[in-house]
mmCIF file of C-alpha atoms in Angstrom:
data_model
loop_
_atom_site.group_PDB
_atom_site.id
_atom_site.type_symbol
_atom_site.label_atom_id
_atom_site.label_comp_id
_atom_site.label_asym_id
_atom_site.label_seq_id
_atom_site.Cartn_x
_atom_site.Cartn_y
_atom_site.Cartn_z
ATOM 1 C CA MET A 424 -0.062 0.006 0.044
ATOM 2 C CA PRO A 425 1.433 3.388 -0.898
ATOM 3 C CA GLU A 426 2.585 5.316 2.198
ATOM 4 C CA ARG A 427 0.677 8.361 0.961
ATOM 5 C CA ASN A 428 -2.641 6.711 1.761
ATOM 6 C CA THR A 429 -1.862 6.758 5.493
ATOM 7 C CA ARG A 430 -0.632 10.402 5.448
ATOM 8 C CA PRO A 431 -4.051 12.006 6.403
ATOM 9 C CA LEU A 432 -4.357 9.612 9.405
ATOM 10 C CA ARG A 433 -0.877 10.166 10.592
ATOM 11 C CA LEU A 434 -1.130 13.923 10.364
ATOM 12 C CA TRP A 435 -4.378 13.769 12.260
ATOM 13 C CA LEU A 436 -2.900 11.662 15.072
ATOM 14 C CA TRP A 437 0.215 13.830 15.359
ATOM 15 C CA LEU A 438 -2.008 16.889 15.584
ATOM 16 C CA VAL A 439 -4.082 15.205 18.469
ATOM 17 C CA ALA A 440 -0.823 14.150 20.182
ATOM 18 C CA ALA A 441 0.439 17.839 19.934
ATOM 19 C CA LEU A 442 -2.870 18.958 21.619
ATOM 20 C CA VAL A 443 -2.482 16.392 24.361
ATOM 21 C CA PHE A 444 1.055 17.656 24.939
ATOM 22 C CA ALA A 445 -0.311 21.241 25.166
ATOM 23 C CA THR A 446 -3.028 20.039 27.526
ATOM 24 C CA VAL A 447 -0.374 18.515 29.927
ATOM 25 C CA ILE A 448 1.598 21.842 29.891
ATOM 26 C CA VAL A 449 -1.312 23.988 30.591
ATOM 27 C CA GLY A 450 -2.378 21.571 33.306
ATOM 28 C CA GLY A 451 1.058 21.855 34.835
ATOM 29 C CA ALA A 452 0.786 25.591 34.761
ATOM 30 C CA THR A 453 -2.691 25.403 36.385
ATOM 31 C CA ARG A 454 -1.340 23.379 39.197
ATOM 32 C CA LEU A 455 1.716 25.547 39.853
ATOM 33 C CA THR A 456 -0.363 28.624 39.938
ATOM 34 C CA GLU A 457 -2.739 27.072 42.430
ATOM 35 C CA SER A 458 -5.632 27.503 40.030
ATOM 36 C CA GLY A 459 -7.049 24.108 39.681
ATOM 37 C CA LEU A 460 -9.769 24.507 42.228
ATOM 38 C CA SER A 461 -10.895 27.872 40.916
ATOM 39 C CA ILE A 462 -13.809 26.315 39.042
ATOM 40 C CA VAL A 463 -16.085 24.321 41.588
ATOM 41 C CA GLU A 464 -18.368 22.673 39.069
ATOM 42 C CA TRP A 465 -18.132 20.324 36.180
ATOM 43 C CA LYS A 466 -20.102 21.437 33.086
ATOM 44 C CA PRO A 467 -18.685 19.539 30.035
ATOM 45 C CA ILE A 468 -20.762 21.448 27.608
ATOM 46 C CA THR A 469 -21.915 24.858 29.002
ATOM 47 C CA GLY A 470 -18.607 25.223 30.860
ATOM 48 C CA ALA A 471 -16.853 25.923 27.586
ATOM 49 C CA LEU A 472 -17.737 29.680 27.833
ATOM 50 C CA PRO A 473 -16.147 31.651 30.601
ATOM 51 C CA PRO A 474 -18.190 34.289 32.494
ATOM 52 C CA LEU A 475 -19.125 37.083 30.261
ATOM 53 C CA THR A 476 -20.434 39.829 32.524
ATOM 54 C CA ASP A 477 -19.426 41.293 35.891
ATOM 55 C CA THR A 478 -22.314 39.600 37.545
ATOM 56 C CA ALA A 479 -21.396 36.274 36.192
ATOM 57 C CA TRP A 480 -17.811 36.674 37.421
ATOM 58 C CA GLN A 481 -18.892 37.622 40.881
ATOM 59 C CA ALA A 482 -21.130 34.515 40.901
ATOM 60 C CA GLU A 483 -18.263 32.326 40.040
ATOM 61 C CA PHE A 484 -16.097 34.124 42.743
ATOM 62 C CA ASP A 485 -18.812 33.612 45.324
ATOM 63 C CA LYS A 486 -18.761 29.884 44.591
ATOM 64 C CA TYR A 487 -15.034 29.727 45.027
ATOM 65 C CA LYS A 488 -15.343 31.477 48.327
ATOM 66 C CA THR A 489 -17.284 28.496 49.695
ATOM 67 C CA ILE A 490 -14.339 26.034 49.382
ATOM 68 C CA PRO A 491 -11.611 25.772 51.978
ATOM 69 C CA GLN A 492 -8.869 26.847 49.595
ATOM 70 C CA TYR A 493 -10.158 30.444 49.433
ATOM 71 C CA GLU A 494 -10.291 30.616 53.395
ATOM 72 C CA LEU A 495 -6.877 29.007 54.029
ATOM 73 C CA LEU A 496 -4.896 30.316 51.013
ATOM 74 C CA ASN A 497 -6.606 33.096 49.038
ATOM 75 C CA ARG A 498 -8.720 35.033 51.573
ATOM 76 C CA GLY A 499 -9.181 38.597 50.520
ATOM 77 C CA MET A 500 -8.375 38.191 46.894
ATOM 78 C CA SER A 501 -9.838 40.481 44.494
ATOM 79 C CA VAL A 502 -12.227 39.501 41.597
ATOM 80 C CA GLY A 503 -9.346 40.499 39.145
ATOM 81 C CA GLU A 504 -6.957 38.056 41.004
ATOM 82 C CA PHE A 505 -9.660 35.457 40.893
ATOM 83 C CA LYS A 506 -10.090 35.949 37.151
ATOM 84 C CA THR A 507 -6.356 35.048 36.554
ATOM 85 C CA ILE A 508 -6.566 31.605 38.438
ATOM 86 C CA TYR A 509 -10.046 30.976 36.977
ATOM 87 C CA LEU A 510 -8.734 31.441 33.365
ATOM 88 C CA TRP A 511 -5.904 29.027 33.802
ATOM 89 C CA GLU A 512 -8.292 26.258 34.866
ATOM 90 C CA TRP A 513 -10.725 27.275 32.124
ATOM 91 C CA SER A 514 -8.036 27.116 29.583
ATOM 92 C CA HIS A 515 -6.944 23.758 30.555
ATOM 93 C CA ARG A 516 -10.366 22.279 30.462
ATOM 94 C CA ASN A 517 -10.989 23.919 27.116
ATOM 95 C CA VAL A 518 -7.788 22.602 25.575
ATOM 96 C CA ALA A 519 -8.918 19.187 26.818
ATOM 97 C CA ARG A 520 -12.347 19.818 25.099
ATOM 98 C CA LEU A 521 -10.471 20.630 21.909
ATOM 99 C CA VAL A 522 -8.536 17.422 22.076
ATOM 100 C CA GLY A 523 -11.930 15.443 22.083
ATOM 101 C CA ILE A 524 -13.398 17.465 19.298
ATOM 102 C CA VAL A 525 -10.258 17.181 16.984
ATOM 103 C CA PHE A 526 -10.034 13.483 17.792
ATOM 104 C CA LEU A 527 -13.775 12.604 17.421
ATOM 105 C CA LEU A 528 -14.851 14.505 14.223
ATOM 106 C CA PRO A 529 -12.061 13.357 11.978
ATOM 107 C CA PHE A 530 -12.477 9.953 13.410
ATOM 108 C CA LEU A 531 -16.054 9.759 12.365
ATOM 109 C CA TRP A 532 -15.116 11.205 8.995
ATOM 110 C CA PHE A 533 -12.592 8.676 8.270
ATOM 111 C CA LEU A 534 -14.904 5.929 9.247
ATOM 112 C CA TRP A 535 -17.520 7.281 6.923
ATOM 113 C CA ARG A 536 -15.011 7.444 4.076
ATOM 114 C CA GLY A 537 -13.866 3.961 4.809
ATOM 115 C CA ALA A 538 -10.381 5.018 5.510
ATOM 116 C CA ILE A 539 -9.912 2.859 8.722
ATOM 117 C CA GLY A 540 -9.720 -0.874 8.663
ATOM 118 C CA PRO A 541 -10.889 -3.036 11.696
ATOM 119 C CA GLY A 542 -7.395 -3.561 12.980
ATOM 120 C CA LEU A 543 -7.090 0.194 13.653
ATOM 121 C CA ARG A 544 -10.686 1.028 14.280
ATOM 122 C CA GLY A 545 -10.695 -0.873 17.730
ATOM 123 C CA GLY A 546 -7.406 0.831 18.760
ATOM 124 C CA LEU A 547 -8.716 4.334 17.957
ATOM 125 C CA ALA A 548 -12.033 3.636 19.763
ATOM 126 C CA THR A 549 -10.047 2.678 22.660
ATOM 127 C CA ILE A 550 -7.950 5.786 22.653
ATOM 128 C CA PHE A 551 -11.315 7.834 22.541
ATOM 129 C CA ALA A 552 -12.603 5.917 25.493
ATOM 130 C CA LEU A 553 -9.352 6.584 27.548
ATOM 131 C CA GLY A 554 -9.962 10.298 26.755
ATOM 132 C CA ALA A 555 -13.485 10.141 28.002
ATOM 133 C CA VAL A 556 -12.180 8.333 31.191
ATOM 134 C CA GLN A 557 -9.494 11.032 31.517
ATOM 135 C CA ALA A 558 -12.113 13.814 31.487
ATOM 136 C CA GLY A 559 -13.917 12.049 34.390
ATOM 137 C CA VAL A 560 -10.717 11.566 36.261
ATOM 138 C CA GLY A 561 -9.902 15.154 35.885
ATOM 139 C CA TRP A 562 -13.026 16.121 37.711
ATOM 140 C CA TRP A 563 -12.603 13.263 40.215
ATOM 141 C CA MET A 564 -9.319 14.741 40.925
ATOM 142 C CA VAL A 565 -10.693 18.289 41.431
ATOM 143 C CA SER A 566 -13.499 17.137 43.595
ATOM 144 C CA SER A 567 -10.858 15.891 46.013
ATOM 145 C CA GLY A 568 -9.866 19.331 46.771
ATOM 146 C CA LEU A 569 -13.170 20.920 47.292
ATOM 147 C CA GLY A 570 -14.017 19.461 50.699
ATOM 148 C CA GLN A 571 -10.966 20.111 52.844
ATOM 149 C CA GLY A 572 -7.423 21.431 52.524
ATOM 150 C CA ILE A 573 -6.002 23.665 49.797
ATOM 151 C CA ALA A 574 -5.041 21.056 47.127
ATOM 152 C CA VAL A 575 -6.294 17.965 45.358
ATOM 153 C CA SER A 576 -5.360 14.298 46.234
ATOM 154 C CA HIS A 577 -1.873 13.745 45.177
ATOM 155 C CA TYR A 578 -2.806 10.205 44.190
ATOM 156 C CA ARG A 579 -5.493 11.465 41.854
ATOM 157 C CA LEU A 580 -3.136 14.082 40.421
ATOM 158 C CA ALA A 581 -0.483 11.412 39.633
ATOM 159 C CA PHE A 582 -3.081 9.252 38.115
ATOM 160 C CA HIS A 583 -4.578 12.074 35.977
ATOM 161 C CA LEU A 584 -1.218 13.099 34.633
ATOM 162 C CA THR A 585 0.133 9.394 34.053
ATOM 163 C CA LEU A 586 -3.060 8.556 32.103
ATOM 164 C CA ALA A 587 -2.644 11.647 29.947
ATOM 165 C CA CYS A 588 0.879 10.577 29.241
ATOM 166 C CA LEU A 589 -0.184 7.101 28.429
ATOM 167 C CA ILE A 590 -2.834 8.427 25.962
ATOM 168 C CA TYR A 591 -0.080 10.597 24.404
ATOM 169 C CA ALA A 592 2.327 7.680 24.217
ATOM 170 C CA VAL A 593 -0.252 5.624 22.361
ATOM 171 C CA LEU A 594 -0.985 8.336 20.004
ATOM 172 C CA VAL A 595 2.665 8.762 19.142
ATOM 173 C CA TRP A 596 3.076 5.019 18.818
ATOM 174 C CA THR A 597 0.214 4.714 16.478
ATOM 175 C CA ALA A 598 1.120 7.680 14.270
ATOM 176 C CA SER A 599 4.620 6.313 13.946
ATOM 177 C CA ARG A 600 3.560 2.866 13.299
ATOM 178 C CA LEU A 601 1.186 3.903 10.450
ATOM 179 C CA GLY A 602 4.016 5.479 8.477
ATOM 180 C CA ALA A 603 6.632 2.777 9.358
ATOM 181 C CA VAL A 604 8.789 1.356 6.689
ATOM 182 C CA ARG A 605 9.974 -2.162 6.738
ATOM 183 C CA GLY A 606 11.542 -3.030 9.976
ATOM 184 C CA ALA A 607 15.011 -4.517 10.441
ATOM 185 C CA ALA A 608 16.119 -7.619 12.289
ATOM 186 C CA VAL A 609 16.999 -6.367 15.615
ATOM 187 C CA ALA A 610 18.238 -8.550 18.693
ATOM 188 C CA LEU A 611 15.441 -9.301 21.312
ATOM 189 C CA ARG A 612 17.347 -7.791 24.065
ATOM 190 C CA LEU A 613 17.389 -4.367 22.207
ATOM 191 C CA ARG A 614 13.606 -4.427 21.627
ATOM 192 C CA VAL A 615 13.056 -5.287 25.207
ATOM 193 C CA GLY A 616 15.425 -2.539 26.323
ATOM 194 C CA ALA A 617 13.680 0.000 24.169
ATOM 195 C CA VAL A 618 10.297 -0.931 25.607
ATOM 196 C CA VAL A 619 11.604 -0.962 29.130
ATOM 197 C CA MET A 620 12.842 2.612 28.727
ATOM 198 C CA ALA A 621 9.489 3.821 27.493
ATOM 199 C CA ALA A 622 7.793 1.997 30.527
ATOM 200 C CA LEU A 623 10.340 3.504 33.049
ATOM 201 C CA THR A 624 9.637 6.906 31.662
ATOM 202 C CA LEU A 625 5.910 6.617 32.529
ATOM 203 C CA VAL A 626 6.842 5.264 36.020
ATOM 204 C CA GLN A 627 9.161 8.322 36.475
ATOM 205 C CA ILE A 628 6.448 10.661 35.405
ATOM 206 C CA TYR A 629 4.083 9.029 37.797
ATOM 207 C CA PHE A 630 6.556 9.618 40.878
ATOM 208 C CA GLY A 631 7.227 13.159 39.473
ATOM 209 C CA ALA A 632 3.463 13.781 39.918
ATOM 210 C CA LEU A 633 3.551 12.560 43.368
ATOM 211 C CA VAL A 634 6.538 14.757 44.191
ATOM 212 C CA ALA A 635 4.364 17.685 42.793
ATOM 213 C CA GLY A 636 1.129 16.729 44.573
ATOM 214 C CA LEU A 637 3.115 16.359 47.805
ATOM 215 C CA ARG A 638 5.285 19.568 47.335
ATOM 216 C CA ALA A 639 8.192 17.176 47.978
ATOM 217 C CA GLY A 640 10.418 19.279 46.015
ATOM 218 C CA LEU A 641 10.226 21.992 48.589
ATOM 219 C CA ALA A 642 10.845 19.791 51.437
ATOM 220 C CA PHE A 643 14.290 18.608 50.328
ATOM 221 C CA ASP A 644 16.085 21.179 48.167
ATOM 222 C CA THR A 645 19.633 19.779 48.121
ATOM 223 C CA TRP A 646 21.406 17.699 45.568
ATOM 224 C CA PRO A 647 23.001 15.168 45.203
ATOM 225 C CA LEU A 648 22.565 14.448 48.973
ATOM 226 C CA MET A 649 19.309 14.438 51.043
ATOM 227 C CA GLU A 650 19.637 15.215 54.675
ATOM 228 C CA GLY A 651 23.340 15.065 54.161
ATOM 229 C CA ARG A 652 23.520 11.691 52.743
ATOM 230 C CA PHE A 653 23.015 10.074 49.193
ATOM 231 C CA VAL A 654 20.747 7.458 50.714
ATOM 232 C CA PRO A 655 18.662 8.867 53.717
ATOM 233 C CA PRO A 656 18.415 6.879 56.977
ATOM 234 C CA ALA A 657 16.126 3.923 56.783
ATOM 235 C CA HIS A 658 14.091 4.910 59.723
ATOM 236 C CA ASP A 659 13.334 8.292 57.915
ATOM 237 C CA LEU A 660 12.473 6.484 54.667
ATOM 238 C CA PHE A 661 10.149 3.998 56.229
ATOM 239 C CA PHE A 662 8.807 5.546 59.350
ATOM 240 C CA ALA A 663 5.149 4.973 58.398
ATOM 241 C CA SER A 664 3.328 1.722 58.555
ATOM 242 C CA PRO A 665 2.738 -0.251 56.524
ATOM 243 C CA ALA A 666 6.139 0.335 54.941
ATOM 244 C CA TRP A 667 4.843 0.432 51.229
ATOM 245 C CA THR A 668 2.819 3.625 52.032
ATOM 246 C CA ASN A 669 6.062 5.580 52.404
ATOM 247 C CA PHE A 670 6.572 5.304 48.651
ATOM 248 C CA PHE A 671 3.358 7.186 48.175
ATOM 249 C CA GLU A 672 2.866 9.389 51.151
ATOM 250 C CA ASN A 673 6.242 10.091 52.784
ATOM 251 C CA THR A 674 7.823 13.259 51.060
ATOM 252 C CA LEU A 675 11.279 12.024 51.678
ATOM 253 C CA THR A 676 10.691 8.605 50.251
ATOM 254 C CA VAL A 677 8.784 9.887 47.405
ATOM 255 C CA GLN A 678 11.370 12.369 46.354
ATOM 256 C CA PHE A 679 14.208 9.870 46.853
ATOM 257 C CA THR A 680 12.315 7.206 44.803
ATOM 258 C CA HIS A 681 11.787 9.789 42.009
ATOM 259 C CA ARG A 682 15.695 10.470 42.029
ATOM 260 C CA MET A 683 16.497 6.690 41.962
ATOM 261 C CA VAL A 684 13.999 6.015 39.116
ATOM 262 C CA GLY A 685 15.653 8.839 37.290
ATOM 263 C CA TYR A 686 19.151 7.507 37.764
ATOM 264 C CA THR A 687 18.044 4.031 36.840
ATOM 265 C CA LEU A 688 16.434 5.186 33.635
ATOM 266 C CA ALA A 689 19.650 7.137 32.780
ATOM 267 C CA LEU A 690 21.792 3.947 33.464
ATOM 268 C CA VAL A 691 19.448 1.812 31.482
ATOM 269 C CA ALA A 692 19.471 4.357 28.582
ATOM 270 C CA LEU A 693 23.265 4.495 28.621
ATOM 271 C CA GLY A 694 23.640 0.715 28.715
ATOM 272 C CA HIS A 695 21.091 0.372 25.746
ATOM 273 C CA LEU A 696 23.072 2.993 23.793
ATOM 274 C CA ILE A 697 26.309 0.981 24.174
ATOM 275 C CA ASP A 698 24.508 -2.191 23.113
ATOM 276 C CA VAL A 699 22.962 -0.530 20.075
ATOM 277 C CA VAL A 700 26.437 0.928 19.049
ATOM 278 C CA ILE A 701 27.992 -2.400 19.349
ATOM 279 C CA THR A 702 25.151 -4.404 17.640
ATOM 280 C CA THR A 703 24.075 -2.043 14.789
ATOM 281 C CA ARG A 704 25.660 -0.615 11.752
ATOM 282 C CA ARG A 705 26.952 2.938 11.572
ATOM 283 C CA GLY A 706 24.260 5.286 10.174
ATOM 284 C CA ASP A 707 21.457 3.068 11.588
ATOM 285 C CA GLY A 708 18.518 5.067 12.755
ATOM 286 C CA ALA A 709 18.457 3.057 16.087
ATOM 287 C CA ARG A 710 21.815 4.609 17.026
ATOM 288 C CA LEU A 711 20.422 8.231 16.446
ATOM 289 C CA GLY A 712 17.368 7.216 18.521
ATOM 290 C CA ALA A 713 19.312 5.797 21.394
ATOM 291 C CA VAL A 714 21.836 8.854 21.548
ATOM 292 C CA ALA A 715 18.762 11.288 21.382
ATOM 293 C CA ILE A 716 17.233 9.424 24.509
ATOM 294 C CA VAL A 717 20.467 9.664 26.498
ATOM 295 C CA LEU A 718 20.922 13.379 25.775
ATOM 296 C CA ALA A 719 17.306 14.122 26.526
ATOM 297 C CA ILE A 720 17.473 12.243 29.800
ATOM 298 C CA GLY A 721 20.796 14.204 30.647
ATOM 299 C CA VAL A 722 19.148 17.459 29.999
ATOM 300 C CA GLN A 723 15.975 16.423 31.978
ATOM 301 C CA ILE A 724 18.077 15.570 35.132
ATOM 302 C CA ALA A 725 19.912 18.894 34.964
ATOM 303 C CA ILE A 726 16.655 20.845 34.718
ATOM 304 C CA GLY A 727 15.250 18.688 37.513
ATOM 305 C CA VAL A 728 18.365 19.611 39.773
ATOM 306 C CA LEU A 729 18.048 23.271 38.918
ATOM 307 C CA THR A 730 14.222 23.286 39.642
ATOM 308 C CA LEU A 731 14.965 21.705 42.950
ATOM 309 C CA LEU A 732 17.848 23.967 43.938
ATOM 310 C CA HIS A 733 15.969 27.090 43.005
ATOM 311 C CA HIS A 734 12.868 26.123 45.001
ATOM 312 C CA VAL A 735 10.630 25.084 42.166
ATOM 313 C CA PRO A 736 10.168 28.104 40.224
ATOM 314 C CA ILE A 737 7.214 27.981 37.755
ATOM 315 C CA PRO A 738 9.237 28.352 34.461
ATOM 316 C CA LEU A 739 11.757 25.572 35.486
ATOM 317 C CA ALA A 740 9.005 23.328 36.905
ATOM 318 C CA LEU A 741 7.078 23.637 33.501
ATOM 319 C CA LEU A 742 10.194 23.122 31.553
ATOM 320 C CA HIS A 743 10.901 20.040 33.760
ATOM 321 C CA GLN A 744 7.376 18.649 32.882
ATOM 322 C CA GLY A 745 7.765 19.513 29.298
ATOM 323 C CA THR A 746 11.008 17.799 28.911
ATOM 324 C CA ALA A 747 9.642 14.578 30.485
ATOM 325 C CA LEU A 748 7.200 14.484 27.539
ATOM 326 C CA VAL A 749 10.088 14.874 25.226
ATOM 327 C CA VAL A 750 11.849 12.042 26.701
ATOM 328 C CA LEU A 751 8.620 9.957 26.644
ATOM 329 C CA THR A 752 8.299 10.837 22.899
ATOM 330 C CA LEU A 753 11.766 9.814 22.034
ATOM 331 C CA ALA A 754 11.528 6.497 24.038
ATOM 332 C CA VAL A 755 8.146 5.621 22.435
ATOM 333 C CA LEU A 756 9.391 6.494 18.753
ATOM 334 C CA HIS A 757 12.517 4.397 19.448
ATOM 335 C CA ALA A 758 10.554 1.522 20.877
ATOM 336 C CA GLU A 759 8.076 1.553 18.013
ATOM 337 C CA ARG A 760 11.056 1.617 15.503
ATOM 338 C CA LEU A 761 12.838 -1.436 17.033
ATOM 339 C CA THR A 762 9.718 -3.547 17.401
ATOM 340 C CA ARG A 763 8.387 -2.885 13.791
ATOM 341 C CA PRO A 764 7.494 -5.989 11.671
ATOM 342 C CA ALA A 765 9.799 -7.108 9.052
ATOM 343 C CA THR A 766 7.437 -5.876 6.341
ATOM 344 C CA ARG A 767 5.711 -2.410 5.947
ATOM 345 C CA VAL A 768 2.973 -2.190 8.421
ATOM 346 C CA ALA A 769 0.286 -1.028 6.182
ATOM 347 C CA ALA A 770 0.945 -3.704 3.739
ATOM 348 C CA ALA A 771 1.447 -6.527 6.108
ATOM 349 C CA GLU A 772 -1.698 -5.550 7.968
ATOM 350 C CA PRO A 773 -4.471 -5.057 5.210
ATOM 351 C CA ASP A 774 -7.144 -4.621 7.943
ATOM 352 C CA LEU A 775 -5.096 -1.998 9.826
ATOM 353 C CA VAL A 776 -5.509 0.924 7.389
ATOM 354 C CA LEU A 777 -7.476 1.113 4.083
ATOM 355 C CA SER A 778 -6.910 3.730 1.497
ATOM 356 C CA VAL A 779 -8.203 7.263 2.032
ATOM 357 C CA ARG A 780 -10.477 7.936 -0.954
#
């Protein structure tokens, strides 16, 4: 099948992936500016429009005043200040709405034109279902912060971010696979290593979200040591019972785990690069992919350290989150490349994609 027949599908999926990327970044800014609880209702349709009059703005502000965050964190703020945090959350929700529209409408059009075969149809429907679940998870997360305290549940925050990144990864994988040329014979350990790097990146993003939700980056702001040691004392790492809860609720343990997973990912990527260089030919695309991942991880670690040492300034924190998505993108593209079938995907799987008429 000519590659040009998959081009509209690939461009569409890359556009959706770019919008998901933007949603994650705007969501990060919403969290960092303490704006996520400014809209206390979930209105998937009518909520697309912001307040348009002074009366409407005052009504939204009055609703915000009923939750603990206002009393504990923002008591005395003006309507103008409220508008700023409101528009961050409103923007995040609307970019997410845009993702749904840009995915669903072309999906239905491609189906109507017979451009999507059964093999791909189910996968794309699953992506849309995950997106719908993600919308519900977003409100589930927000609702956790409306009743008490000044922040949402860090568990729900981590789940929300990781699910968004998983959806993004699936979109990137699918878009790349649709345009795949014939795969080369690659050692099994290289394929496994590439997939492990992508999975480890998602794990690292999850623990990064826990660090953000617990504000653990502000609790321990030194590097490479924590409390004067590379490995903090065991009685501090595991003071809570049962012991496993420390990995999710103890700020020291959560940040330490985030560091260790990052170091592990860097070592795995470096070992994989060495293996790729030894195993593959000069000029092979696998080498370029492995080098790019190692460099991106190095940059990401440096940004993470700077974010920590400077007490989590918003620009650096957002850059850290964005670079995590860059690492994930490179890892997914690399894993997809190394696991391609030995024949062109579109030709080998006639039910995967039919021609776009």
